[in-house]
Amino acid sequence: MTMHLKKRQQANSIWVISDSRPASEDLSAFCKEPVSGPVVEYKISELGRYLLNPKQIALEERVVGCKIMHCKPASGKVRKFFSALFKSNQKSAGSNGSNEEEIISNSRIGAPVFRDMALNAHLSKIREMLKPYDPFQKKISGLDVEKIEDIKAICEDIGRSRHRLNLQGTIGEKINFVSNSLSKKVKVTFNRAYLMNGLFEMRGFDFSHYNTSNSYRLIKFVCNDTVQYVVLNREKKLEFEIRDSVLIQYLQLFEQSLRTDSKLRDAFELCVRREAEPLKLFFSTKREKNYSENHLPMVYRKAMHAFKISPDVKEVITDVLNRHQSIVTFNYVPSSGVGKNKLYTNISVMHDIKALEPIKSAMPELYSEIDKKTYASDVGRLYLLESLRGYQNV
């Protein structure tokens, strides 16, 4: 591990991946073909290992409804005849060409969790007695199992994100599961922490046991003209392979964001202290809203005033700021204090300094000022363009 990284870890416990360094490693156990080019290694933390690990993660989520796939109606002349004969304007499930119907319960009353077990049992009994009067329970209890092809439970996390849960068993058993699990937490399995398209599930990482002194070796080499990555354990044995190199880029971008964005570091420190629950980590390449001449990051607003930038140059700056962006978005829910029951989102807007080449000669002072804020890694020479934070009630 580099001296620079050691010093940085003393000031901030959160880290993901180190800078690269040459490695002399026997790769015959991982690559049967000759290795071409240099072999390099990185150190990754427990957090970095979690983000790369291809193993499944198990979480708990609340059941809030179900998705019903009705059997498709019979086709043919008879169906067309009766469809024309009894044509109606009334809309129902499948009337738009789909045979799917989604039912969401408005109830948020889960199983009682008081210390008094007798009280919990009493309240659970009352809850069961009231089930027949719940509109959702009425709806699913009246379903005709003969006309249903499949049912999937709909789960919701604390951030109100929803997804479907595949169920096992007969249609009747699936209906019973949804009915009995409504507003309760059930175990949900994800294939890995990396979900898709730059999105990571963070709830599977145990921050309470996060040890920053632990590290793992990430080896990069070229075999058959293809860049490959493997993670080794402390015994120098293969732990797993990285089949998607973009994951390494995400780790390096994440590391740069942590080094430069104090708000992002603070958010993860809350999770380490168990004062917040992490939710999702998301990487993208562009902000939803472009910068404009009337809305610029603070560092450029100060520069406009200090260097008396002309309108023409200001227009060029606005244009370059909307290119070569790398966005790191992290959301979490504080477990106490004024932020309790609020979904916080921290957005780190990272910018590649190569985007500033068009103004380098015209504004050397500005370029030099920004250049001091950059940090170089395999993903480029980036600097923190802007750090944003907001919240919503959950």
mmCIF file of C-alpha atoms in Angstrom:
data_model
loop_
_atom_site.group_PDB
_atom_site.id
_atom_site.type_symbol
_atom_site.label_atom_id
_atom_site.label_comp_id
_atom_site.label_asym_id
_atom_site.label_seq_id
_atom_site.Cartn_x
_atom_site.Cartn_y
_atom_site.Cartn_z
ATOM 1 C CA MET A 1 0.000 0.000 0.000
ATOM 2 C CA THR A 2 1.403 3.389 -0.932
ATOM 3 C CA MET A 3 2.535 5.896 1.682
ATOM 4 C CA HIS A 4 0.024 8.378 0.247
ATOM 5 C CA LEU A 5 -2.807 5.940 0.903
ATOM 6 C CA LYS A 6 -1.601 5.182 4.425
ATOM 7 C CA LYS A 7 -1.573 8.879 5.321
ATOM 8 C CA ARG A 8 -5.009 9.326 3.823
ATOM 9 C CA GLN A 9 -6.409 6.390 5.807
ATOM 10 C CA GLN A 10 -5.172 7.915 9.037
ATOM 11 C CA ALA A 11 -7.244 11.014 8.294
ATOM 12 C CA ASN A 12 -10.231 9.107 6.917
ATOM 13 C CA SER A 13 -11.066 5.484 7.670
ATOM 14 C CA ILE A 14 -13.178 4.932 4.574
ATOM 15 C CA TRP A 15 -11.254 3.711 1.535
ATOM 16 C CA VAL A 16 -12.000 1.419 -1.409
ATOM 17 C CA ILE A 17 -9.007 0.846 -3.689
ATOM 18 C CA SER A 18 -5.350 1.896 -3.675
ATOM 19 C CA ASP A 19 -3.175 3.146 -6.505
ATOM 20 C CA SER A 20 -1.635 0.455 -8.695
ATOM 21 C CA ARG A 21 1.893 -0.877 -8.371
ATOM 22 C CA PRO A 22 3.966 -3.478 -10.263
ATOM 23 C CA ALA A 23 3.514 -7.079 -9.153
ATOM 24 C CA SER A 24 5.611 -10.198 -9.630
ATOM 25 C CA GLU A 25 2.982 -12.881 -9.440
ATOM 26 C CA ASP A 26 2.862 -16.436 -10.755
ATOM 27 C CA LEU A 27 -0.400 -16.436 -12.674
ATOM 28 C CA SER A 28 -0.229 -19.973 -14.048
ATOM 29 C CA ALA A 29 -3.027 -21.035 -11.703
ATOM 30 C CA PHE A 30 -5.377 -18.373 -13.110
ATOM 31 C CA CYS A 31 -4.319 -18.184 -16.758
ATOM 32 C CA LYS A 32 -3.179 -21.249 -18.696
ATOM 33 C CA GLU A 33 -2.004 -19.118 -21.606
ATOM 34 C CA PRO A 34 1.127 -16.917 -21.478
ATOM 35 C CA VAL A 35 0.642 -13.523 -19.857
ATOM 36 C CA SER A 36 1.626 -10.541 -21.986
ATOM 37 C CA GLY A 37 2.535 -7.111 -20.686
ATOM 38 C CA PRO A 38 3.107 -5.960 -17.103
ATOM 39 C CA VAL A 39 1.247 -7.394 -14.116
ATOM 40 C CA VAL A 40 -0.017 -4.832 -11.599
ATOM 41 C CA GLU A 41 -1.848 -5.080 -8.318
ATOM 42 C CA TYR A 42 -4.157 -2.936 -6.236
ATOM 43 C CA LYS A 43 -5.162 -3.216 -2.617
ATOM 44 C CA ILE A 44 -8.910 -3.218 -2.069
ATOM 45 C CA SER A 45 -10.682 -2.783 1.255
ATOM 46 C CA GLU A 46 -13.488 -4.928 2.634
ATOM 47 C CA LEU A 47 -15.897 -2.416 1.122
ATOM 48 C CA GLY A 48 -14.213 -2.712 -2.272
ATOM 49 C CA ARG A 49 -14.313 -6.500 -2.035
ATOM 50 C CA TYR A 50 -18.044 -6.395 -1.269
ATOM 51 C CA LEU A 51 -18.744 -4.269 -4.349
ATOM 52 C CA LEU A 52 -16.811 -6.678 -6.607
ATOM 53 C CA ASN A 53 -17.914 -9.961 -5.054
ATOM 54 C CA PRO A 54 -20.124 -12.084 -7.368
ATOM 55 C CA LYS A 55 -21.723 -13.954 -4.444
ATOM 56 C CA GLN A 56 -25.392 -13.619 -3.537
ATOM 57 C CA ILE A 57 -26.545 -11.294 -0.766
ATOM 58 C CA ALA A 58 -29.634 -11.812 1.422
ATOM 59 C CA LEU A 59 -31.713 -8.915 2.727
ATOM 60 C CA GLU A 60 -35.039 -8.279 4.413
ATOM 61 C CA GLU A 61 -37.751 -6.257 2.680
ATOM 62 C CA ARG A 62 -41.381 -5.479 3.392
ATOM 63 C CA VAL A 63 -44.159 -7.040 1.290
ATOM 64 C CA VAL A 64 -46.516 -4.283 0.110
ATOM 65 C CA GLY A 65 -48.532 -5.986 -2.615
ATOM 66 C CA CYS A 66 -48.463 -8.409 -5.500
ATOM 67 C CA LYS A 67 -48.371 -8.681 -9.263
ATOM 68 C CA ILE A 68 -51.033 -10.950 -10.766
ATOM 69 C CA MET A 69 -50.563 -12.526 -14.176
ATOM 70 C CA HIS A 70 -54.021 -13.513 -15.393
ATOM 71 C CA CYS A 71 -54.428 -16.339 -17.880
ATOM 72 C CA LYS A 72 -54.721 -15.046 -21.399
ATOM 73 C CA PRO A 73 -58.245 -15.382 -22.809
ATOM 74 C CA ALA A 74 -58.868 -18.020 -25.459
ATOM 75 C CA SER A 75 -58.339 -16.830 -29.014
ATOM 76 C CA GLY A 76 -60.472 -17.542 -32.062
ATOM 77 C CA LYS A 77 -63.744 -16.609 -33.678
ATOM 78 C CA VAL A 78 -65.869 -17.367 -30.576
ATOM 79 C CA ARG A 79 -63.870 -14.945 -28.405
ATOM 80 C CA LYS A 80 -64.031 -12.245 -31.077
ATOM 81 C CA PHE A 81 -67.789 -12.745 -31.455
ATOM 82 C CA PHE A 82 -68.563 -12.360 -27.759
ATOM 83 C CA SER A 83 -66.050 -9.504 -27.432
ATOM 84 C CA ALA A 84 -67.924 -7.553 -30.100
ATOM 85 C CA LEU A 85 -71.326 -8.563 -28.708
ATOM 86 C CA PHE A 86 -70.659 -7.442 -25.146
ATOM 87 C CA LYS A 87 -68.299 -4.573 -25.903
ATOM 88 C CA SER A 88 -67.905 -2.277 -22.896
ATOM 89 C CA ASN A 89 -66.027 0.905 -22.074
ATOM 90 C CA GLN A 90 -65.240 -0.315 -18.567
ATOM 91 C CA LYS A 91 -61.477 -0.821 -18.072
ATOM 92 C CA SER A 92 -60.102 -3.818 -16.232
ATOM 93 C CA ALA A 93 -56.830 -5.662 -15.884
ATOM 94 C CA GLY A 94 -55.594 -6.624 -19.315
ATOM 95 C CA SER A 95 -57.846 -4.220 -21.202
ATOM 96 C CA ASN A 96 -54.803 -2.422 -22.568
ATOM 97 C CA GLY A 97 -53.441 -5.611 -24.080
ATOM 98 C CA SER A 98 -51.685 -6.751 -20.900
ATOM 99 C CA ASN A 99 -52.823 -9.605 -18.674
ATOM 100 C CA GLU A 100 -50.956 -8.249 -15.631
ATOM 101 C CA GLU A 101 -52.524 -6.519 -12.647
ATOM 102 C CA GLU A 102 -50.683 -4.843 -9.781
ATOM 103 C CA ILE A 103 -52.278 -4.512 -6.358
ATOM 104 C CA ILE A 104 -50.610 -2.390 -3.665
ATOM 105 C CA SER A 105 -51.843 -2.206 -0.087
ATOM 106 C CA ASN A 106 -52.191 1.153 1.639
ATOM 107 C CA SER A 107 -51.576 -0.475 5.009
ATOM 108 C CA ARG A 108 -48.186 0.034 6.645
ATOM 109 C CA ILE A 109 -49.011 -1.765 9.911
ATOM 110 C CA GLY A 110 -46.516 -4.582 10.342
ATOM 111 C CA ALA A 111 -46.098 -7.217 13.016
ATOM 112 C CA PRO A 112 -45.944 -5.730 16.558
ATOM 113 C CA VAL A 113 -42.447 -5.599 18.055
ATOM 114 C CA PHE A 114 -43.025 -4.572 21.669
ATOM 115 C CA ARG A 115 -40.924 -6.053 24.474
ATOM 116 C CA ASP A 116 -44.041 -7.586 26.026
ATOM 117 C CA MET A 117 -44.496 -10.832 24.073
ATOM 118 C CA ALA A 118 -48.020 -11.286 25.429
ATOM 119 C CA LEU A 119 -48.962 -7.849 24.101
ATOM 120 C CA ASN A 120 -47.462 -8.728 20.723
ATOM 121 C CA ALA A 121 -49.516 -11.936 20.600
ATOM 122 C CA HIS A 122 -52.696 -10.061 21.540
ATOM 123 C CA LEU A 123 -52.156 -7.400 18.858
ATOM 124 C CA SER A 124 -51.334 -10.053 16.268
ATOM 125 C CA LYS A 125 -54.620 -11.807 17.078
ATOM 126 C CA ILE A 126 -56.547 -8.538 16.578
ATOM 127 C CA ARG A 127 -54.678 -7.979 13.315
ATOM 128 C CA GLU A 128 -55.794 -11.400 12.060
ATOM 129 C CA MET A 129 -59.379 -10.706 13.027
ATOM 130 C CA LEU A 130 -59.350 -7.470 10.977
ATOM 131 C CA LYS A 131 -57.858 -9.058 7.828
ATOM 132 C CA PRO A 132 -61.235 -9.808 6.174
ATOM 133 C CA TYR A 133 -62.066 -6.071 6.268
ATOM 134 C CA ASP A 134 -58.837 -4.974 4.576
ATOM 135 C CA PRO A 135 -59.553 -3.983 0.899
ATOM 136 C CA PHE A 136 -56.320 -5.657 -0.237
ATOM 137 C CA GLN A 137 -57.146 -8.893 1.606
ATOM 138 C CA LYS A 138 -60.668 -8.837 0.169
ATOM 139 C CA LYS A 139 -59.253 -8.485 -3.322
ATOM 140 C CA ILE A 140 -56.795 -11.361 -3.222
ATOM 141 C CA SER A 141 -59.093 -13.678 -1.233
ATOM 142 C CA GLY A 142 -61.642 -13.320 -4.023
ATOM 143 C CA LEU A 143 -59.237 -14.291 -6.809
ATOM 144 C CA ASP A 144 -60.140 -17.246 -9.007
ATOM 145 C CA VAL A 145 -57.048 -19.477 -8.955
ATOM 146 C CA GLU A 146 -58.178 -21.182 -12.164
ATOM 147 C CA LYS A 147 -57.833 -17.887 -14.057
ATOM 148 C CA ILE A 148 -54.399 -16.956 -12.727
ATOM 149 C CA GLU A 149 -51.166 -17.925 -14.417
ATOM 150 C CA ASP A 150 -48.744 -16.630 -11.772
ATOM 151 C CA ILE A 151 -48.382 -14.299 -8.772
ATOM 152 C CA LYS A 152 -45.283 -12.402 -7.653
ATOM 153 C CA ALA A 153 -44.954 -10.564 -4.371
ATOM 154 C CA ILE A 154 -43.981 -6.872 -4.509
ATOM 155 C CA CYS A 155 -41.409 -5.819 -1.941
ATOM 156 C CA GLU A 156 -40.387 -2.335 -0.887
ATOM 157 C CA ASP A 157 -37.210 -1.145 0.820
ATOM 158 C CA ILE A 158 -36.937 1.725 3.268
ATOM 159 C CA GLY A 159 -36.290 4.116 0.387
ATOM 160 C CA ARG A 160 -39.627 3.125 -1.212
ATOM 161 C CA SER A 161 -37.923 1.343 -4.128
ATOM 162 C CA ARG A 162 -39.963 -1.666 -5.251
ATOM 163 C CA HIS A 163 -39.218 -4.900 -7.047
ATOM 164 C CA ARG A 164 -40.919 -8.223 -7.679
ATOM 165 C CA LEU A 165 -40.202 -11.364 -5.685
ATOM 166 C CA ASN A 166 -40.619 -14.749 -7.382
ATOM 167 C CA LEU A 167 -42.599 -17.220 -5.287
ATOM 168 C CA GLN A 168 -42.614 -21.024 -5.164
ATOM 169 C CA GLY A 169 -45.617 -23.336 -4.933
ATOM 170 C CA THR A 170 -49.134 -23.428 -6.316
ATOM 171 C CA ILE A 171 -51.203 -20.348 -7.073
ATOM 172 C CA GLY A 172 -53.154 -20.932 -3.851
ATOM 173 C CA GLU A 173 -49.949 -21.153 -1.830
ATOM 174 C CA LYS A 174 -48.666 -17.951 -3.427
ATOM 175 C CA ILE A 175 -51.891 -16.136 -2.549
ATOM 176 C CA ASN A 176 -51.601 -17.352 1.050
ATOM 177 C CA PHE A 177 -47.981 -16.205 1.230
ATOM 178 C CA VAL A 178 -48.834 -12.676 0.072
ATOM 179 C CA SER A 179 -51.841 -12.527 2.400
ATOM 180 C CA ASN A 180 -49.877 -13.670 5.449
ATOM 181 C CA SER A 181 -46.736 -11.652 4.636
ATOM 182 C CA LEU A 182 -48.378 -8.306 3.895
ATOM 183 C CA SER A 183 -46.578 -5.437 5.693
ATOM 184 C CA LYS A 184 -44.117 -7.955 7.130
ATOM 185 C CA LYS A 185 -40.442 -8.339 6.301
ATOM 186 C CA VAL A 186 -39.349 -11.349 4.265
ATOM 187 C CA LYS A 187 -35.922 -12.557 3.153
ATOM 188 C CA VAL A 188 -34.968 -11.522 -0.369
ATOM 189 C CA THR A 189 -31.925 -12.834 -2.251
ATOM 190 C CA PHE A 190 -30.021 -10.779 -4.831
ATOM 191 C CA ASN A 191 -27.532 -12.350 -7.231
ATOM 192 C CA ARG A 192 -24.772 -9.984 -6.065
ATOM 193 C CA ALA A 193 -24.190 -6.477 -4.737
ATOM 194 C CA TYR A 194 -23.909 -5.097 -8.273
ATOM 195 C CA LEU A 195 -27.467 -5.005 -9.592
ATOM 196 C CA MET A 196 -27.212 -3.431 -13.062
ATOM 197 C CA ASN A 197 -26.182 -0.353 -15.063
ATOM 198 C CA GLY A 198 -23.967 1.234 -12.388
ATOM 199 C CA LEU A 199 -26.307 0.446 -9.474
ATOM 200 C CA PHE A 200 -25.077 -1.296 -6.304
ATOM 201 C CA GLU A 201 -27.108 -2.578 -3.353
ATOM 202 C CA MET A 202 -25.353 -1.376 -0.189
ATOM 203 C CA ARG A 203 -27.554 -2.931 2.505
ATOM 204 C CA GLY A 204 -25.699 -6.240 2.253
ATOM 205 C CA PHE A 205 -22.449 -4.793 3.607
ATOM 206 C CA ASP A 206 -21.971 -5.075 7.368
ATOM 207 C CA PHE A 207 -20.518 -1.690 8.301
ATOM 208 C CA SER A 208 -20.461 -2.602 11.992
ATOM 209 C CA HIS A 209 -17.589 -5.031 11.311
ATOM 210 C CA TYR A 210 -15.809 -2.895 8.700
ATOM 211 C CA ASN A 211 -12.084 -3.102 9.458
ATOM 212 C CA THR A 212 -10.068 -0.589 7.433
ATOM 213 C CA SER A 213 -6.799 -2.387 8.144
ATOM 214 C CA ASN A 214 -7.942 -5.473 6.230
ATOM 215 C CA SER A 215 -7.127 -5.553 2.544
ATOM 216 C CA TYR A 216 -7.210 -7.931 -0.415
ATOM 217 C CA ARG A 217 -5.051 -8.104 -3.526
ATOM 218 C CA LEU A 218 -6.606 -7.252 -6.883
ATOM 219 C CA ILE A 219 -4.353 -8.455 -9.719
ATOM 220 C CA LYS A 220 -4.566 -7.049 -13.252
ATOM 221 C CA PHE A 221 -2.946 -8.833 -16.192
ATOM 222 C CA VAL A 222 -3.353 -9.424 -19.928
ATOM 223 C CA CYS A 223 -4.046 -12.907 -21.259
ATOM 224 C CA ASN A 224 -5.084 -13.703 -24.852
ATOM 225 C CA ASP A 225 -5.106 -9.959 -25.570
ATOM 226 C CA THR A 226 -7.770 -9.475 -22.895
ATOM 227 C CA VAL A 227 -7.364 -7.495 -19.681
ATOM 228 C CA GLN A 228 -8.325 -9.676 -16.728
ATOM 229 C CA TYR A 229 -8.725 -9.117 -12.985
ATOM 230 C CA VAL A 230 -8.654 -11.572 -10.092
ATOM 231 C CA VAL A 231 -8.995 -11.077 -6.329
ATOM 232 C CA LEU A 232 -6.667 -13.077 -4.091
ATOM 233 C CA ASN A 233 -7.126 -13.852 -0.419
ATOM 234 C CA ARG A 234 -4.470 -13.603 2.270
ATOM 235 C CA GLU A 235 -3.152 -17.079 1.315
ATOM 236 C CA LYS A 236 -2.596 -15.807 -2.268
ATOM 237 C CA LYS A 237 -5.302 -18.118 -3.537
ATOM 238 C CA LEU A 238 -7.977 -17.145 -6.017
ATOM 239 C CA GLU A 239 -11.103 -15.808 -4.325
ATOM 240 C CA PHE A 240 -13.010 -14.748 -7.439
ATOM 241 C CA GLU A 241 -12.584 -13.329 -10.944
ATOM 242 C CA ILE A 242 -13.867 -9.963 -12.170
ATOM 243 C CA ARG A 243 -15.615 -10.532 -15.488
ATOM 244 C CA ASP A 244 -16.714 -6.939 -16.020
ATOM 245 C CA SER A 245 -13.844 -4.429 -15.991
ATOM 246 C CA VAL A 246 -16.259 -1.500 -15.599
ATOM 247 C CA LEU A 247 -16.587 -2.541 -11.938
ATOM 248 C CA ILE A 248 -12.940 -1.599 -11.402
ATOM 249 C CA GLN A 249 -13.617 1.820 -12.925
ATOM 250 C CA TYR A 250 -16.528 2.280 -10.527
ATOM 251 C CA LEU A 251 -14.247 1.491 -7.578
ATOM 252 C CA GLN A 252 -11.631 3.978 -8.737
ATOM 253 C CA LEU A 253 -14.228 6.691 -9.285
ATOM 254 C CA PHE A 254 -15.702 5.921 -5.872
ATOM 255 C CA GLU A 255 -12.257 6.227 -4.294
ATOM 256 C CA GLN A 256 -11.624 9.607 -5.916
ATOM 257 C CA SER A 257 -15.013 10.843 -4.743
ATOM 258 C CA LEU A 258 -14.317 9.771 -1.175
ATOM 259 C CA ARG A 259 -10.951 11.528 -1.250
ATOM 260 C CA THR A 260 -12.384 14.848 -2.419
ATOM 261 C CA ASP A 261 -15.995 15.011 -1.205
ATOM 262 C CA SER A 262 -16.240 15.460 2.568
ATOM 263 C CA LYS A 263 -20.039 15.131 2.447
ATOM 264 C CA LEU A 264 -19.755 11.678 0.900
ATOM 265 C CA ARG A 265 -17.179 10.623 3.494
ATOM 266 C CA ASP A 266 -19.398 11.911 6.303
ATOM 267 C CA ALA A 267 -22.348 9.895 4.967
ATOM 268 C CA PHE A 268 -20.333 6.672 4.987
ATOM 269 C CA GLU A 269 -18.909 7.459 8.413
ATOM 270 C CA LEU A 270 -22.507 7.595 9.694
ATOM 271 C CA CYS A 271 -23.009 4.075 8.341
ATOM 272 C CA VAL A 272 -19.793 2.857 10.006
ATOM 273 C CA ARG A 273 -21.022 4.235 13.342
ATOM 274 C CA ARG A 274 -24.407 2.538 12.732
ATOM 275 C CA GLU A 275 -26.084 5.946 12.793
ATOM 276 C CA ALA A 276 -27.480 5.477 9.286
ATOM 277 C CA GLU A 277 -28.627 2.639 7.047
ATOM 278 C CA PRO A 278 -27.042 2.587 3.566
ATOM 279 C CA LEU A 279 -29.283 1.930 0.576
ATOM 280 C CA LYS A 280 -27.960 2.339 -2.958
ATOM 281 C CA LEU A 281 -24.745 3.465 -4.631
ATOM 282 C CA PHE A 282 -25.143 4.596 -8.238
ATOM 283 C CA PHE A 283 -22.651 5.628 -10.930
ATOM 284 C CA SER A 284 -23.662 7.652 -13.988
ATOM 285 C CA THR A 285 -22.090 9.944 -16.577
ATOM 286 C CA LYS A 286 -24.346 12.992 -16.609
ATOM 287 C CA ARG A 287 -26.436 15.107 -14.254
ATOM 288 C CA GLU A 288 -30.174 15.143 -14.833
ATOM 289 C CA LYS A 289 -30.050 18.931 -15.200
ATOM 290 C CA ASN A 290 -27.349 20.656 -17.247
ATOM 291 C CA TYR A 291 -25.359 23.585 -15.945
ATOM 292 C CA SER A 292 -26.263 26.952 -17.429
ATOM 293 C CA GLU A 293 -24.708 30.416 -17.386
ATOM 294 C CA ASN A 294 -27.074 31.341 -14.557
ATOM 295 C CA HIS A 295 -26.439 28.136 -12.622
ATOM 296 C CA LEU A 296 -22.790 27.192 -12.221
ATOM 297 C CA PRO A 297 -20.874 25.327 -9.497
ATOM 298 C CA MET A 298 -19.486 27.498 -6.723
ATOM 299 C CA VAL A 299 -15.853 27.030 -7.783
ATOM 300 C CA TYR A 300 -16.648 28.545 -11.183
ATOM 301 C CA ARG A 301 -18.852 31.281 -9.811
ATOM 302 C CA LYS A 302 -15.917 32.432 -7.695
ATOM 303 C CA ALA A 303 -13.617 32.224 -10.708
ATOM 304 C CA MET A 304 -15.995 34.311 -12.811
ATOM 305 C CA HIS A 305 -15.792 37.068 -10.212
ATOM 306 C CA ALA A 306 -12.049 36.784 -9.540
ATOM 307 C CA PHE A 307 -10.869 36.653 -13.167
ATOM 308 C CA LYS A 308 -13.578 38.845 -14.734
ATOM 309 C CA ILE A 309 -14.471 36.301 -17.379
ATOM 310 C CA SER A 310 -16.107 37.622 -20.565
ATOM 311 C CA PRO A 311 -19.570 36.373 -21.694
ATOM 312 C CA ASP A 312 -18.030 34.486 -24.638
ATOM 313 C CA VAL A 313 -15.654 32.531 -22.409
ATOM 314 C CA LYS A 314 -18.446 32.006 -19.894
ATOM 315 C CA GLU A 315 -20.515 30.307 -22.591
ATOM 316 C CA VAL A 316 -17.605 28.008 -23.455
ATOM 317 C CA ILE A 317 -17.113 27.136 -19.786
ATOM 318 C CA THR A 318 -20.782 26.266 -19.412
ATOM 319 C CA ASP A 319 -20.532 23.937 -22.383
ATOM 320 C CA VAL A 320 -17.432 22.087 -21.176
ATOM 321 C CA LEU A 321 -18.859 21.600 -17.680
ATOM 322 C CA ASN A 322 -21.683 19.515 -19.145
ATOM 323 C CA ARG A 323 -19.213 17.084 -20.716
ATOM 324 C CA HIS A 324 -16.840 14.477 -19.231
ATOM 325 C CA GLN A 325 -18.832 14.170 -16.004
ATOM 326 C CA SER A 326 -18.765 11.201 -13.632
ATOM 327 C CA ILE A 327 -21.531 11.134 -11.040
ATOM 328 C CA VAL A 328 -21.502 9.181 -7.767
ATOM 329 C CA THR A 329 -24.868 9.044 -5.999
ATOM 330 C CA PHE A 330 -25.292 7.523 -2.548
ATOM 331 C CA ASN A 331 -28.513 7.411 -0.552
ATOM 332 C CA TYR A 332 -29.007 6.475 3.077
ATOM 333 C CA VAL A 333 -31.435 6.866 5.978
ATOM 334 C CA PRO A 334 -30.207 8.193 9.365
ATOM 335 C CA SER A 335 -31.381 6.057 12.274
ATOM 336 C CA SER A 336 -31.655 8.884 14.817
ATOM 337 C CA GLY A 337 -31.682 12.650 15.244
ATOM 338 C CA VAL A 338 -33.382 15.201 13.007
ATOM 339 C CA GLY A 339 -32.658 13.103 9.925
ATOM 340 C CA LYS A 340 -34.536 10.036 11.148
ATOM 341 C CA ASN A 341 -37.099 8.706 8.637
ATOM 342 C CA LYS A 342 -35.620 10.864 5.881
ATOM 343 C CA LEU A 343 -34.011 9.480 2.742
ATOM 344 C CA TYR A 344 -30.811 11.458 2.141
ATOM 345 C CA THR A 345 -29.121 11.538 -1.251
ATOM 346 C CA ASN A 346 -25.522 12.682 -1.682
ATOM 347 C CA ILE A 347 -24.389 13.480 -5.242
ATOM 348 C CA SER A 348 -20.695 13.909 -6.072
ATOM 349 C CA VAL A 349 -20.189 15.472 -9.500
ATOM 350 C CA MET A 350 -16.675 14.589 -10.656
ATOM 351 C CA HIS A 351 -15.228 16.286 -13.742
ATOM 352 C CA ASP A 352 -12.312 15.320 -15.984
ATOM 353 C CA ILE A 353 -9.883 18.208 -16.418
ATOM 354 C CA LYS A 354 -9.334 17.261 -20.060
ATOM 355 C CA ALA A 355 -12.725 18.883 -20.715
ATOM 356 C CA LEU A 356 -11.060 22.233 -19.919
ATOM 357 C CA GLU A 357 -8.576 22.064 -22.799
ATOM 358 C CA PRO A 358 -10.655 24.562 -24.895
ATOM 359 C CA ILE A 359 -10.135 27.284 -22.246
ATOM 360 C CA LYS A 360 -6.616 26.378 -21.148
ATOM 361 C CA SER A 361 -4.888 29.011 -23.309
ATOM 362 C CA ALA A 362 -7.589 31.682 -22.918
ATOM 363 C CA MET A 363 -7.876 31.307 -19.129
ATOM 364 C CA PRO A 364 -4.539 29.914 -17.820
ATOM 365 C CA GLU A 365 -5.210 31.207 -14.280
ATOM 366 C CA LEU A 366 -8.529 29.396 -14.064
ATOM 367 C CA TYR A 367 -7.073 26.226 -15.544
ATOM 368 C CA SER A 368 -4.163 26.311 -13.097
ATOM 369 C CA GLU A 369 -6.550 26.798 -10.160
ATOM 370 C CA ILE A 370 -8.662 23.789 -11.168
ATOM 371 C CA ASP A 371 -5.579 21.702 -11.943
ATOM 372 C CA LYS A 372 -4.541 21.974 -8.279
ATOM 373 C CA LYS A 373 -7.752 20.191 -7.279
ATOM 374 C CA THR A 374 -7.307 17.168 -9.567
ATOM 375 C CA TYR A 375 -6.271 13.668 -8.653
ATOM 376 C CA ALA A 376 -5.001 11.156 -11.225
ATOM 377 C CA SER A 377 -5.938 7.487 -11.451
ATOM 378 C CA ASP A 378 -6.777 4.956 -14.154
ATOM 379 C CA VAL A 379 -10.117 6.692 -14.753
ATOM 380 C CA GLY A 380 -8.491 10.054 -15.528
ATOM 381 C CA ARG A 381 -7.502 13.289 -13.807
ATOM 382 C CA LEU A 382 -10.695 14.211 -11.985
ATOM 383 C CA TYR A 383 -11.698 16.918 -9.550
ATOM 384 C CA LEU A 384 -14.833 17.528 -7.503
ATOM 385 C CA LEU A 385 -17.004 19.868 -9.543
ATOM 386 C CA GLU A 386 -19.895 19.980 -7.070
ATOM 387 C CA SER A 387 -21.277 18.157 -4.048
ATOM 388 C CA LEU A 388 -25.033 18.134 -3.527
ATOM 389 C CA ARG A 389 -27.209 16.730 -0.756
ATOM 390 C CA GLY A 390 -30.960 16.600 -0.319
ATOM 391 C CA TYR A 391 -33.585 14.515 1.437
ATOM 392 C CA GLN A 392 -37.186 13.389 1.303
ATOM 393 C CA ASN A 393 -39.463 11.868 3.919
ATOM 394 C CA VAL A 394 -39.967 8.092 3.860
#
